[in-house]
PDB file of C-alpha atoms and ligand atoms in Angstrom:
ATOM      1  CA  MET M   1      78.951  14.880  15.334  1.00 92.00           C
ATOM      2  CA  ALA M   2      78.235  11.169  15.739  1.00 97.00           C
ATOM      3  CA  ARG M   3      80.744   8.732  17.111  1.00 98.00           C
ATOM      4  CA  ILE M   4      82.134   6.641  14.235  1.00 98.00           C
ATOM      5  CA  LEU M   5      81.710   2.914  14.767  1.00 98.00           C
ATOM      6  CA  ASP M   6      84.813   1.591  13.048  1.00 98.00           C
ATOM      7  CA  GLY M   7      84.258  -1.913  11.733  1.00 98.00           C
ATOM      8  CA  LYS M   8      87.641  -1.996  10.032  1.00 98.00           C
ATOM      9  CA  ILE M   9      89.612  -1.654  13.265  1.00 98.00           C
ATOM     10  CA  LEU M  10      87.314  -4.062  15.129  1.00 98.00           C
ATOM     11  CA  SER M  11      87.522  -6.662  12.354  1.00 98.00           C
ATOM     12  CA  GLU M  12      91.342  -6.505  12.509  1.00 98.00           C
ATOM     13  CA  LYS M  13      91.224  -7.061  16.270  1.00 98.00           C
ATOM     14  CA  ILE M  14      88.910 -10.070  15.839  1.00 98.00           C
ATOM     15  CA  LYS M  15      91.075 -11.539  13.075  1.00 98.00           C
ATOM     16  CA  ASN M  16      94.243 -11.085  15.149  1.00 98.00           C
ATOM     17  CA  ASN M  17      92.632 -13.018  18.010  1.00 98.00           C
ATOM     18  CA  LEU M  18      91.482 -15.711  15.583  1.00 98.00           C
ATOM     19  CA  GLN M  19      94.993 -16.008  14.193  1.00 98.00           C
ATOM     20  CA  ILE M  20      96.277 -16.825  17.686  1.00 97.00           C
ATOM     21  CA  GLU M  21      93.423 -19.302  18.234  1.00 97.00           C
ATOM     22  CA  ILE M  22      94.145 -21.013  14.898  1.00 98.00           C
ATOM     23  CA  LYS M  23      97.841 -21.423  15.824  1.00 97.00           C
ATOM     24  CA  GLU M  24      96.772 -23.114  19.063  1.00 96.00           C
ATOM     25  CA  LEU M  25      94.338 -25.385  17.186  1.00 96.00           C
ATOM     26  CA  LYS M  26      97.106 -26.431  14.810  1.00 96.00           C
ATOM     27  CA  LYS M  27      99.174 -27.588  17.788  1.00 96.00           C
ATOM     28  CA  LYS M  28      96.263 -29.948  18.490  1.00 94.00           C
ATOM     29  CA  ASN M  29      96.267 -31.087  14.855  1.00 94.00           C
ATOM     30  CA  ILE M  30      93.099 -29.172  14.017  1.00 95.00           C
ATOM     31  CA  PHE M  31      93.520 -27.318  10.724  1.00 97.00           C
ATOM     32  CA  PRO M  32      90.369 -25.262  10.048  1.00 98.00           C
ATOM     33  CA  GLY M  33      89.227 -25.579   6.447  1.00 98.00           C
ATOM     34  CA  LEU M  34      86.694 -23.582   4.420  1.00 98.00           C
ATOM     35  CA  ALA M  35      85.214 -24.549   1.052  1.00 98.00           C
ATOM     36  CA  VAL M  36      83.656 -21.811  -1.065  1.00 98.00           C
ATOM     37  CA  VAL M  37      81.434 -22.689  -4.013  1.00 98.00           C
ATOM     38  CA  LEU M  38      81.062 -20.026  -6.686  1.00 98.00           C
ATOM     39  CA  VAL M  39      78.639 -20.646  -9.539  1.00 98.00           C
ATOM     40  CA  GLY M  40      78.707 -18.344 -12.559  1.00 97.00           C
ATOM     41  CA  ASP M  41      80.557 -15.099 -13.133  1.00 93.00           C
ATOM     42  CA  ASP M  42      78.706 -12.418 -11.161  1.00 94.00           C
ATOM     43  CA  PRO M  43      81.374  -9.677 -10.739  1.00 92.00           C
ATOM     44  CA  ALA M  44      80.374  -8.746  -7.160  1.00 91.00           C
ATOM     45  CA  SER M  45      80.373 -12.427  -6.114  1.00 95.00           C
ATOM     46  CA  LYS M  46      83.862 -12.864  -7.584  1.00 95.00           C
ATOM     47  CA  ILE M  47      85.117  -9.921  -5.491  1.00 93.00           C
ATOM     48  CA  TYR M  48      83.486 -11.289  -2.317  1.00 94.00           C
ATOM     49  CA  VAL M  49      84.965 -14.754  -2.881  1.00 96.00           C
ATOM     50  CA  GLY M  50      88.390 -13.190  -3.482  1.00 96.00           C
ATOM     51  CA  SER M  51      88.161 -11.294  -0.165  1.00 96.00           C
ATOM     52  CA  LYS M  52      87.179 -14.475   1.670  1.00 97.00           C
ATOM     53  CA  GLU M  53      90.137 -16.369   0.161  1.00 97.00           C
ATOM     54  CA  LYS M  54      92.488 -13.554   1.165  1.00 97.00           C
ATOM     55  CA  ALA M  55      91.201 -13.511   4.752  1.00 97.00           C
ATOM     56  CA  CYS M  56      91.671 -17.300   4.986  1.00 98.00           C
ATOM     57  CA  ARG M  57      95.250 -16.964   3.742  1.00 98.00           C
ATOM     58  CA  GLU M  58      96.054 -14.225   6.260  1.00 97.00           C
ATOM     59  CA  LEU M  59      94.667 -16.211   9.174  1.00 98.00           C
ATOM     60  CA  GLY M  60      96.062 -19.618   8.240  1.00 97.00           C
ATOM     61  CA  ILE M  61      92.686 -21.190   7.384  1.00 98.00           C
ATOM     62  CA  HIS M  62      92.959 -23.794   4.666  1.00 97.00           C
ATOM     63  CA  SER M  63      90.590 -22.731   1.865  1.00 98.00           C
ATOM     64  CA  LYS M  64      89.385 -24.314  -1.345  1.00 97.00           C
ATOM     65  CA  VAL M  65      87.350 -22.441  -3.956  1.00 97.00           C
ATOM     66  CA  PHE M  66      85.222 -24.424  -6.409  1.00 98.00           C
ATOM     67  CA  ARG M  67      84.369 -22.349  -9.481  1.00 97.00           C
ATOM     68  CA  LEU M  68      81.507 -23.728 -11.545  1.00 98.00           C
ATOM     69  CA  GLY M  69      80.247 -22.316 -14.833  1.00 97.00           C
ATOM     70  CA  LYS M  70      76.990 -20.315 -14.971  1.00 96.00           C
ATOM     71  CA  ASP M  71      75.271 -23.247 -16.703  1.00 97.00           C
ATOM     72  CA  ALA M  72      76.296 -25.781 -14.048  1.00 98.00           C
ATOM     73  CA  ALA M  73      73.517 -28.266 -13.303  1.00 97.00           C
ATOM     74  CA  GLU M  74      71.877 -28.338  -9.879  1.00 98.00           C
ATOM     75  CA  LYS M  75      72.863 -32.013  -9.622  1.00 98.00           C
ATOM     76  CA  GLU M  76      76.540 -31.099 -10.075  1.00 98.00           C
ATOM     77  CA  ILE M  77      76.384 -28.626  -7.170  1.00 98.00           C
ATOM     78  CA  LEU M  78      74.503 -31.116  -4.981  1.00 98.00           C
ATOM     79  CA  GLU M  79      77.139 -33.789  -5.675  1.00 98.00           C
ATOM     80  CA  LEU M  80      79.929 -31.360  -4.853  1.00 98.00           C
ATOM     81  CA  LEU M  81      78.211 -30.479  -1.556  1.00 98.00           C
ATOM     82  CA  GLU M  82      77.805 -34.148  -0.713  1.00 98.00           C
ATOM     83  CA  SER M  83      81.539 -34.712  -1.145  1.00 98.00           C
ATOM     84  CA  LEU M  84      82.377 -31.570   0.889  1.00 98.00           C
ATOM     85  CA  ASN M  85      80.005 -32.660   3.666  1.00 98.00           C
ATOM     86  CA  ALA M  86      82.037 -35.875   3.907  1.00 98.00           C
ATOM     87  CA  ASP M  87      85.462 -34.194   3.561  1.00 97.00           C
ATOM     88  CA  LYS M  88      87.251 -34.318   6.931  1.00 95.00           C
ATOM     89  CA  GLU M  89      89.569 -31.439   5.983  1.00 96.00           C
ATOM     90  CA  ILE M  90      86.624 -29.108   5.376  1.00 97.00           C
ATOM     91  CA  HIS M  91      84.815 -27.677   8.408  1.00 97.00           C
ATOM     92  CA  GLY M  92      82.934 -24.816   6.752  1.00 98.00           C
ATOM     93  CA  ILE M  93      81.027 -24.770   3.469  1.00 98.00           C
ATOM     94  CA  LEU M  94      79.731 -21.620   1.842  1.00 97.00           C
ATOM     95  CA  VAL M  95      77.815 -21.323  -1.412  1.00 98.00           C
ATOM     96  CA  GLN M  96      78.156 -17.778  -2.679  1.00 98.00           C
ATOM     97  CA  LEU M  97      74.744 -16.241  -3.382  1.00 96.00           C
ATOM     98  CA  PRO M  98      72.972 -15.303  -5.576  1.00 95.00           C
ATOM     99  CA  LEU M  99      72.912 -18.493  -7.650  1.00 97.00           C
ATOM    100  CA  PRO M 100      71.920 -18.531 -11.333  1.00 97.00           C
ATOM    101  CA  LYS M 101      68.132 -18.547 -11.842  1.00 96.00           C
ATOM    102  CA  HIS M 102      67.864 -22.211 -12.881  1.00 97.00           C
ATOM    103  CA  ILE M 103      69.212 -23.397  -9.521  1.00 98.00           C
ATOM    104  CA  ASP M 104      66.902 -23.867  -6.532  1.00 98.00           C
ATOM    105  CA  GLU M 105      68.700 -21.860  -3.851  1.00 97.00           C
ATOM    106  CA  LYS M 106      66.718 -23.355  -0.950  1.00 97.00           C
ATOM    107  CA  LYS M 107      67.539 -26.900  -2.057  1.00 98.00           C
ATOM    108  CA  ILE M 108      71.240 -26.056  -2.283  1.00 98.00           C
ATOM    109  CA  ILE M 109      71.337 -24.456   1.173  1.00 98.00           C
ATOM    110  CA  GLU M 110      69.531 -27.431   2.705  1.00 98.00           C
ATOM    111  CA  ALA M 111      72.081 -29.791   1.158  1.00 98.00           C
ATOM    112  CA  ILE M 112      74.871 -28.307   3.300  1.00 98.00           C
ATOM    113  CA  ASP M 113      75.584 -30.195   6.518  1.00 97.00           C
ATOM    114  CA  PRO M 114      74.227 -27.798   9.211  1.00 97.00           C
ATOM    115  CA  LYS M 115      77.430 -28.359  11.224  1.00 96.00           C
ATOM    116  CA  LYS M 116      79.438 -26.964   8.310  1.00 97.00           C
ATOM    117  CA  ASP M 117      76.979 -24.188   7.439  1.00 98.00           C
ATOM    118  CA  VAL M 118      79.240 -21.230   8.291  1.00 98.00           C
ATOM    119  CA  ASP M 119      76.879 -18.722   6.652  1.00 98.00           C
ATOM    120  CA  CYS M 120      74.142 -19.929   9.024  1.00 97.00           C
ATOM    121  CA  PHE M 121      71.531 -20.085   6.253  1.00 97.00           C
ATOM    122  CA  HIS M 122      70.405 -23.700   6.793  1.00 97.00           C
ATOM    123  CA  PRO M 123      66.852 -23.866   8.252  1.00 97.00           C
ATOM    124  CA  GLU M 124      68.168 -25.900  11.201  1.00 97.00           C
ATOM    125  CA  ASN M 125      70.593 -23.130  12.169  1.00 97.00           C
ATOM    126  CA  VAL M 126      68.033 -20.405  11.447  1.00 97.00           C
ATOM    127  CA  GLY M 127      65.570 -22.258  13.705  1.00 97.00           C
ATOM    128  CA  ARG M 128      68.148 -22.470  16.501  1.00 96.00           C
ATOM    129  CA  LEU M 129      68.767 -18.755  16.138  1.00 97.00           C
ATOM    130  CA  MET M 130      65.038 -18.006  16.396  1.00 96.00           C
ATOM    131  CA  VAL M 131      64.625 -19.978  19.621  1.00 95.00           C
ATOM    132  CA  GLY M 132      67.696 -18.325  21.131  1.00 93.00           C
ATOM    133  CA  ASN M 133      69.802 -21.472  20.941  1.00 93.00           C
ATOM    134  CA  GLY M 134      72.169 -20.533  18.122  1.00 92.00           C
ATOM    135  CA  GLN M 135      75.690 -21.923  18.067  1.00 89.00           C
ATOM    136  CA  ILE M 136      76.698 -20.152  14.914  1.00 93.00           C
ATOM    137  CA  PHE M 137      75.256 -16.839  13.672  1.00 97.00           C
ATOM    138  CA  PRO M 138      74.774 -15.312  10.228  1.00 98.00           C
ATOM    139  CA  CYS M 139      77.876 -13.283   9.442  1.00 98.00           C
ATOM    140  CA  THR M 140      76.480  -9.818   8.680  1.00 98.00           C
ATOM    141  CA  PRO M 141      74.034  -9.527  11.615  1.00 98.00           C
ATOM    142  CA  ALA M 142      76.656 -11.136  13.861  1.00 98.00           C
ATOM    143  CA  GLY M 143      79.090  -8.441  12.734  1.00 98.00           C
ATOM    144  CA  VAL M 144      76.542  -5.762  13.642  1.00 99.00           C
ATOM    145  CA  MET M 145      76.068  -7.290  17.105  1.00 98.00           C
ATOM    146  CA  GLU M 146      79.864  -7.300  17.625  1.00 98.00           C
ATOM    147  CA  ILE M 147      80.034  -3.611  16.716  1.00 98.00           C
ATOM    148  CA  LEU M 148      77.269  -2.781  19.210  1.00 98.00           C
ATOM    149  CA  LYS M 149      79.073  -4.816  21.897  1.00 98.00           C
ATOM    150  CA  GLU M 150      82.483  -3.267  21.212  1.00 98.00           C
ATOM    151  CA  TYR M 151      81.109   0.257  21.557  1.00 98.00           C
ATOM    152  CA  ASN M 152      79.073  -0.618  24.680  1.00 98.00           C
ATOM    153  CA  ILE M 153      75.774   0.221  23.028  1.00 98.00           C
ATOM    154  CA  GLU M 154      73.000  -1.126  25.152  1.00 98.00           C
ATOM    155  CA  ILE M 155      70.342  -3.101  23.286  1.00 98.00           C
ATOM    156  CA  ALA M 156      67.965  -4.355  25.988  1.00 98.00           C
ATOM    157  CA  GLY M 157      64.916  -2.150  26.307  1.00 98.00           C
ATOM    158  CA  LYS M 158      65.773  -0.121  23.200  1.00 98.00           C
ATOM    159  CA  ASP M 159      63.491   0.509  20.229  1.00 99.00           C
ATOM    160  CA  ALA M 160      65.237  -0.912  17.179  1.00 99.00           C
ATOM    161  CA  VAL M 161      64.186  -0.589  13.557  1.00 99.00           C
ATOM    162  CA  VAL M 162      65.546  -2.913  10.885  1.00 99.00           C
ATOM    163  CA  VAL M 163      65.011  -1.863   7.269  1.00 99.00           C
ATOM    164  CA  GLY M 164      65.068  -4.944   5.022  1.00 98.00           C
ATOM    165  CA  LYS M 165      63.653  -8.418   5.574  1.00 98.00           C
ATOM    166  CA  SER M 166      65.959 -10.677   3.585  1.00 98.00           C
ATOM    167  CA  ASN M 167      66.866 -14.103   4.947  1.00 97.00           C
ATOM    168  CA  ILE M 168      70.532 -13.086   4.858  1.00 96.00           C
ATOM    169  CA  VAL M 169      70.434  -9.802   6.736  1.00 98.00           C
ATOM    170  CA  GLY M 170      67.071  -8.305   7.768  1.00 98.00           C
ATOM    171  CA  LYS M 171      65.281 -11.277   9.337  1.00 98.00           C
ATOM    172  CA  PRO M 172      68.210 -12.713  11.324  1.00 98.00           C
ATOM    173  CA  MET M 173      69.190  -9.164  12.376  1.00 98.00           C
ATOM    174  CA  ALA M 174      65.706  -8.619  13.775  1.00 98.00           C
ATOM    175  CA  ALA M 175      65.837 -11.967  15.589  1.00 98.00           C
ATOM    176  CA  MET M 176      69.236 -11.221  17.134  1.00 98.00           C
ATOM    177  CA  LEU M 177      68.176  -7.778  18.338  1.00 98.00           C
ATOM    178  CA  LEU M 178      64.964  -9.260  19.731  1.00 98.00           C
ATOM    179  CA  ASN M 179      66.916 -12.008  21.516  1.00 97.00           C
ATOM    180  CA  ALA M 180      69.105  -9.268  22.999  1.00 98.00           C
ATOM    181  CA  GLY M 181      66.039  -7.554  24.465  1.00 98.00           C
ATOM    182  CA  ALA M 182      65.238  -4.817  21.952  1.00 98.00           C
ATOM    183  CA  THR M 183      61.709  -4.023  20.782  1.00 99.00           C
ATOM    184  CA  VAL M 184      62.072  -4.545  17.055  1.00 98.00           C
ATOM    185  CA  THR M 185      60.175  -3.116  14.089  1.00 98.00           C
ATOM    186  CA  VAL M 186      61.000  -4.622  10.705  1.00 98.00           C
ATOM    187  CA  CYS M 187      60.396  -2.439   7.633  1.00 98.00           C
ATOM    188  CA  HIS M 188      60.552  -3.474   3.992  1.00 98.00           C
ATOM    189  CA  SER M 189      59.560  -2.329   0.535  1.00 98.00           C
ATOM    190  CA  LYS M 190      55.835  -2.656   1.287  1.00 98.00           C
ATOM    191  CA  THR M 191      56.014  -0.764   4.573  1.00 98.00           C
ATOM    192  CA  THR M 192      53.853   2.331   4.717  1.00 98.00           C
ATOM    193  CA  ASN M 193      54.955   5.467   6.582  1.00 97.00           C
ATOM    194  CA  LEU M 194      58.606   4.401   6.635  1.00 98.00           C
ATOM    195  CA  LYS M 195      59.725   7.783   7.979  1.00 98.00           C
ATOM    196  CA  GLU M 196      57.376   7.612  10.954  1.00 98.00           C
ATOM    197  CA  LYS M 197      58.632   4.150  11.879  1.00 98.00           C
ATOM    198  CA  ILE M 198      62.298   5.056  11.500  1.00 98.00           C
ATOM    199  CA  LEU M 199      61.813   8.196  13.596  1.00 98.00           C
ATOM    200  CA  GLY M 200      60.948   5.888  16.485  1.00 98.00           C
ATOM    201  CA  ALA M 201      64.324   4.130  16.319  1.00 98.00           C
ATOM    202  CA  GLU M 202      66.980   4.352  19.009  1.00 99.00           C
ATOM    203  CA  ILE M 203      68.952   1.773  17.038  1.00 99.00           C
ATOM    204  CA  LEU M 204      68.512   1.777  13.266  1.00 99.00           C
ATOM    205  CA  VAL M 205      69.898  -0.956  11.011  1.00 99.00           C
ATOM    206  CA  SER M 206      69.440  -0.293   7.320  1.00 98.00           C
ATOM    207  CA  ALA M 207      69.855  -3.224   4.936  1.00 98.00           C
ATOM    208  CA  ALA M 208      67.779  -2.198   1.939  1.00 98.00           C
ATOM    209  CA  GLY M 209      70.465  -1.703  -0.685  1.00 97.00           C
ATOM    210  CA  LYS M 210      69.037   1.708  -1.633  1.00 97.00           C
ATOM    211  CA  PRO M 211      71.503   4.629  -1.618  1.00 96.00           C
ATOM    212  CA  GLY M 212      70.160   7.747   0.055  1.00 95.00           C
ATOM    213  CA  LEU M 213      67.122   5.938   1.507  1.00 98.00           C
ATOM    214  CA  ILE M 214      67.732   7.202   5.040  1.00 98.00           C
ATOM    215  CA  THR M 215      67.742  10.973   5.149  1.00 98.00           C
ATOM    216  CA  VAL M 216      68.372  13.285   8.089  1.00 98.00           C
ATOM    217  CA  ASP M 217      64.681  14.192   8.546  1.00 98.00           C
ATOM    218  CA  MET M 218      63.922  10.488   9.194  1.00 98.00           C
ATOM    219  CA  VAL M 219      66.125  10.018  12.248  1.00 98.00           C
ATOM    220  CA  LYS M 220      65.800  10.952  15.883  1.00 98.00           C
ATOM    221  CA  PRO M 221      68.766  12.883  17.393  1.00 98.00           C
ATOM    222  CA  GLY M 222      71.143  10.527  19.181  1.00 98.00           C
ATOM    223  CA  VAL M 223      70.107   7.419  17.210  1.00 98.00           C
ATOM    224  CA  VAL M 224      72.674   4.651  16.652  1.00 99.00           C
ATOM    225  CA  VAL M 225      72.824   4.071  12.896  1.00 99.00           C
ATOM    226  CA  ILE M 226      74.168   0.855  11.398  1.00 99.00           C
ATOM    227  CA  ASP M 227      74.391   1.045   7.629  1.00 98.00           C
ATOM    228  CA  VAL M 228      74.570  -2.436   6.105  1.00 98.00           C
ATOM    229  CA  GLY M 229      73.861  -1.283   2.548  1.00 97.00           C
ATOM    230  CA  ILE M 230      76.589  -1.577  -0.044  1.00 95.00           C
ATOM    231  CA  ASN M 231      75.777   0.351  -3.193  1.00 94.00           C
ATOM    232  CA  ARG M 232      77.728   2.115  -5.911  1.00 90.00           C
ATOM    233  CA  ASN M 233      76.851   5.736  -6.567  1.00 84.00           C
ATOM    234  CA  ALA M 234      76.897   7.472  -9.952  1.00 84.00           C
ATOM    235  CA  GLU M 235      80.660   8.092  -9.634  1.00 88.00           C
ATOM    236  CA  GLY M 236      81.247   4.407  -8.927  1.00 87.00           C
ATOM    237  CA  ARG M 237      82.061   5.007  -5.245  1.00 91.00           C
ATOM    238  CA  LEU M 238      80.803   2.662  -2.513  1.00 93.00           C
ATOM    239  CA  THR M 239      77.985   4.095  -0.460  1.00 96.00           C
ATOM    240  CA  GLY M 240      75.498   2.793   2.078  1.00 97.00           C
ATOM    241  CA  ASP M 241      71.744   3.382   2.423  1.00 98.00           C
ATOM    242  CA  VAL M 242      72.220   6.369   4.699  1.00 98.00           C
ATOM    243  CA  ASP M 243      72.968   9.988   3.814  1.00 98.00           C
ATOM    244  CA  PHE M 244      76.113   9.774   5.949  1.00 98.00           C
ATOM    245  CA  GLU M 245      77.151  13.402   5.683  1.00 97.00           C
ATOM    246  CA  LYS M 246      73.925  14.834   7.083  1.00 98.00           C
ATOM    247  CA  VAL M 247      72.769  11.956   9.318  1.00 98.00           C
ATOM    248  CA  SER M 248      76.156  11.797  11.081  1.00 98.00           C
ATOM    249  CA  ARG M 249      75.543  15.382  12.296  1.00 98.00           C
ATOM    250  CA  VAL M 250      72.504  14.339  14.363  1.00 98.00           C
ATOM    251  CA  ALA M 251      73.084  10.630  15.131  1.00 98.00           C
ATOM    252  CA  GLY M 252      74.769   9.521  18.341  1.00 98.00           C
ATOM    253  CA  ALA M 253      76.862   6.924  16.537  1.00 98.00           C
ATOM    254  CA  ILE M 254      77.135   5.683  12.962  1.00 98.00           C
ATOM    255  CA  THR M 255      78.962   3.119  10.846  1.00 98.00           C
ATOM    256  CA  PRO M 256      80.684   4.398   7.709  1.00 98.00           C
ATOM    257  CA  VAL M 257      80.540   2.729   4.289  1.00 97.00           C
ATOM    258  CA  PRO M 258      83.072   1.462   3.497  1.00 96.00           C
ATOM    259  CA  GLY M 259      84.776   0.523   6.763  1.00 97.00           C
ATOM    260  CA  GLY M 260      81.702  -0.348   8.833  1.00 98.00           C
ATOM    261  CA  VAL M 261      79.752  -3.588   8.600  1.00 98.00           C
ATOM    262  CA  GLY M 262      81.498  -4.901   5.439  1.00 96.00           C
ATOM    263  CA  PRO M 263      84.832  -5.933   7.036  1.00 97.00           C
ATOM    264  CA  MET M 264      82.968  -7.356  10.030  1.00 98.00           C
ATOM    265  CA  THR M 265      81.064  -9.799   7.813  1.00 97.00           C
ATOM    266  CA  ILE M 266      84.272 -11.465   6.669  1.00 97.00           C
ATOM    267  CA  ALA M 267      85.721 -11.516  10.182  1.00 98.00           C
ATOM    268  CA  MET M 268      82.547 -13.293  11.387  1.00 98.00           C
ATOM    269  CA  LEU M 269      82.833 -15.836   8.574  1.00 98.00           C
ATOM    270  CA  MET M 270      86.371 -16.610   9.730  1.00 98.00           C
ATOM    271  CA  LYS M 271      85.121 -16.911  13.304  1.00 98.00           C
ATOM    272  CA  ASN M 272      82.318 -19.278  12.260  1.00 98.00           C
ATOM    273  CA  THR M 273      84.824 -21.462  10.420  1.00 98.00           C
ATOM    274  CA  VAL M 274      86.990 -21.712  13.537  1.00 97.00           C
ATOM    275  CA  VAL M 275      83.906 -22.483  15.669  1.00 97.00           C
ATOM    276  CA  ALA M 276      82.837 -25.198  13.192  1.00 97.00           C
ATOM    277  CA  ALA M 277      86.339 -26.715  13.179  1.00 96.00           C
ATOM    278  CA  THR M 278      86.489 -26.740  16.970  1.00 94.00           C
ATOM    279  CA  ARG M 279      82.990 -28.186  17.363  1.00 86.00           C
ATOM    280  CA  ILE M 280      83.680 -31.172  15.168  1.00 66.00           C
ATOM    281  CA  TYR M 281      86.351 -32.308  17.607  1.00 58.00           C
ATOM    282  CA  GLU M 282      84.320 -31.715  20.765  1.00 57.00           C
TER     283      GLU M 282
HETATM  284  P1  LIG F   1      67.802  -7.913  -0.542  1.00 84.48           P
HETATM  285  O1  LIG F   1      67.648  -7.206  -1.843  1.00 84.48           O
HETATM  286  O2  LIG F   1      67.625  -9.380  -0.475  1.00 84.48           O
HETATM  287  O3  LIG F   1      66.804  -7.264   0.517  1.00 84.48           O
HETATM  288  C1  LIG F   1      66.563  -5.890   0.569  1.00 84.48           C
HETATM  289  C2  LIG F   1      65.439  -5.623   1.542  1.00 84.48           C
HETATM  290  O4  LIG F   1      65.234  -4.225   1.609  1.00 84.48           O
HETATM  291  C3  LIG F   1      64.102  -6.247   1.122  1.00 84.48           C
HETATM  292  O5  LIG F   1      63.519  -6.895   2.230  1.00 84.48           O
HETATM  293  C4  LIG F   1      63.261  -5.058   0.674  1.00 84.48           C
HETATM  294  O6  LIG F   1      61.893  -5.242   0.988  1.00 84.48           O
HETATM  295  C5  LIG F   1      63.864  -3.923   1.468  1.00 84.48           C
HETATM  296  N1  LIG F   1      63.752  -2.658   0.756  1.00 84.48           N
HETATM  297  C6  LIG F   1      64.159  -2.361  -0.494  1.00 84.48           C
HETATM  298  N2  LIG F   1      63.843  -1.093  -0.815  1.00 84.48           N
HETATM  299  C7  LIG F   1      63.229  -0.571   0.259  1.00 84.48           C
HETATM  300  C8  LIG F   1      62.673   0.705   0.538  1.00 84.48           C
HETATM  301  N3  LIG F   1      62.673   1.689  -0.361  1.00 84.48           N
HETATM  302  N4  LIG F   1      62.109   0.895   1.751  1.00 84.48           N
HETATM  303  C9  LIG F   1      62.099  -0.084   2.672  1.00 84.48           C
HETATM  304  N5  LIG F   1      62.625  -1.314   2.461  1.00 84.48           N
HETATM  305  C10 LIG F   1      63.174  -1.542   1.272  1.00 84.48           C
HETATM  306  O7  LIG F   1      69.237  -7.484  -0.021  1.00 84.48           O
HETATM  307  P2  LIG F   1      70.186  -8.076   1.149  1.00 84.48           P
HETATM  308  O8  LIG F   1      70.911  -9.246   0.640  1.00 84.48           O
HETATM  309  O9  LIG F   1      69.433  -8.174   2.428  1.00 84.48           O
HETATM  310  O10 LIG F   1      71.205  -6.872   1.251  1.00 84.48           O
HETATM  311  C11 LIG F   1      70.781  -5.573   1.592  1.00 84.48           C
HETATM  312  C12 LIG F   1      71.924  -4.600   1.405  1.00 84.48           C
HETATM  313  O11 LIG F   1      72.961  -4.946   2.270  1.00 84.48           O
HETATM  314  C13 LIG F   1      72.539  -4.589  -0.001  1.00 84.48           C
HETATM  315  O12 LIG F   1      73.005  -3.278  -0.290  1.00 84.48           O
HETATM  316  C14 LIG F   1      73.723  -5.517   0.132  1.00 84.48           C
HETATM  317  O13 LIG F   1      74.737  -5.231  -0.797  1.00 84.48           O
HETATM  318  C15 LIG F   1      74.151  -5.195   1.537  1.00 84.48           C
HETATM  319  N6  LIG F   1      74.875  -6.281   2.208  1.00 84.48           N
HETATM  320  C16 LIG F   1      75.969  -5.902   2.884  1.00 84.48           C
HETATM  321  C17 LIG F   1      76.684  -6.838   3.577  1.00 84.48           C
HETATM  322  C18 LIG F   1      77.867  -6.384   4.324  1.00 84.48           C
HETATM  323  O14 LIG F   1      78.746  -7.183   4.627  1.00 84.48           O
HETATM  324  N7  LIG F   1      77.951  -5.095   4.696  1.00 84.48           N
HETATM  325  C19 LIG F   1      76.296  -8.172   3.575  1.00 84.48           C
HETATM  326  C20 LIG F   1      75.134  -8.538   2.907  1.00 84.48           C
HETATM  327  C21 LIG F   1      74.411  -7.554   2.225  1.00 84.48           C
END
């Protein structure tokens, strides 16, 4: 039976440490602040924004949520970002994705001051990450790297497979594993012979958003499996991309869903906000 990589416990540990750090910052008159921009009424986005607000409250991070209607004009969002970029009480800015279709997502992301880009989606921060000079890291892949570190899972020299090539998870995940010395294969919906590629993995990160995609016949015994996927099954229960029940019998280690990467993502967002607040005063 695989070792369970518990992201819930680790995220609590990280948040407890951040809470102490934030108290110390406040003694120096630094009050970390996060602005979250939510456009439209996507139910999943509303839940995510709620969780981020709650985490800020628990840690003592000042947070402001801007809720704009689904028909909000691009110009309105750009003006809001301009004012948040200039706001001295705000150190981190996050625009919850996805945005409604009529908004140019790239333009919005590029309008965020890279120093306040706590999601690490701005091309300047992505570029720094690629050249191994990142100061802030995208929350979900950063959460995965923290899990691997906490459980002493060696990355250098390992064959890693990342399933998914989104700008939010797959691509930065591949870059971070590569920077840590893994040999990385990135698979996506056009990949042929997916099984063959995944069978080569010593570390497998699945971020496809497809329940049941990774079955037991696709994995090598002893593999470290990180399941980033968050899906709802027919009964409405949260599930990852991996057939947890069967794969956990042959894997060396595995993250559960829920309780794996999900809580780590929020903890990393809190960490990035504290880093951004500290950096501004350097
Ligand atoms: P996305 O839809 O932007 O990207 C999915 C990627 O998976 C694409 O690159 C696509 O090519 C690939 N893919 C889809 N079907 C595939 C298949 N059958 N075989 C191989 N590749 C396939 O999604 P995303 O934003 O990267 O998120 C991926 C998943 O991770 C979703 O389930 C999402 O909910 C979850 N997610 C979780 C967290 C977290 O905190 N745990 C954070 C972000 C995203």
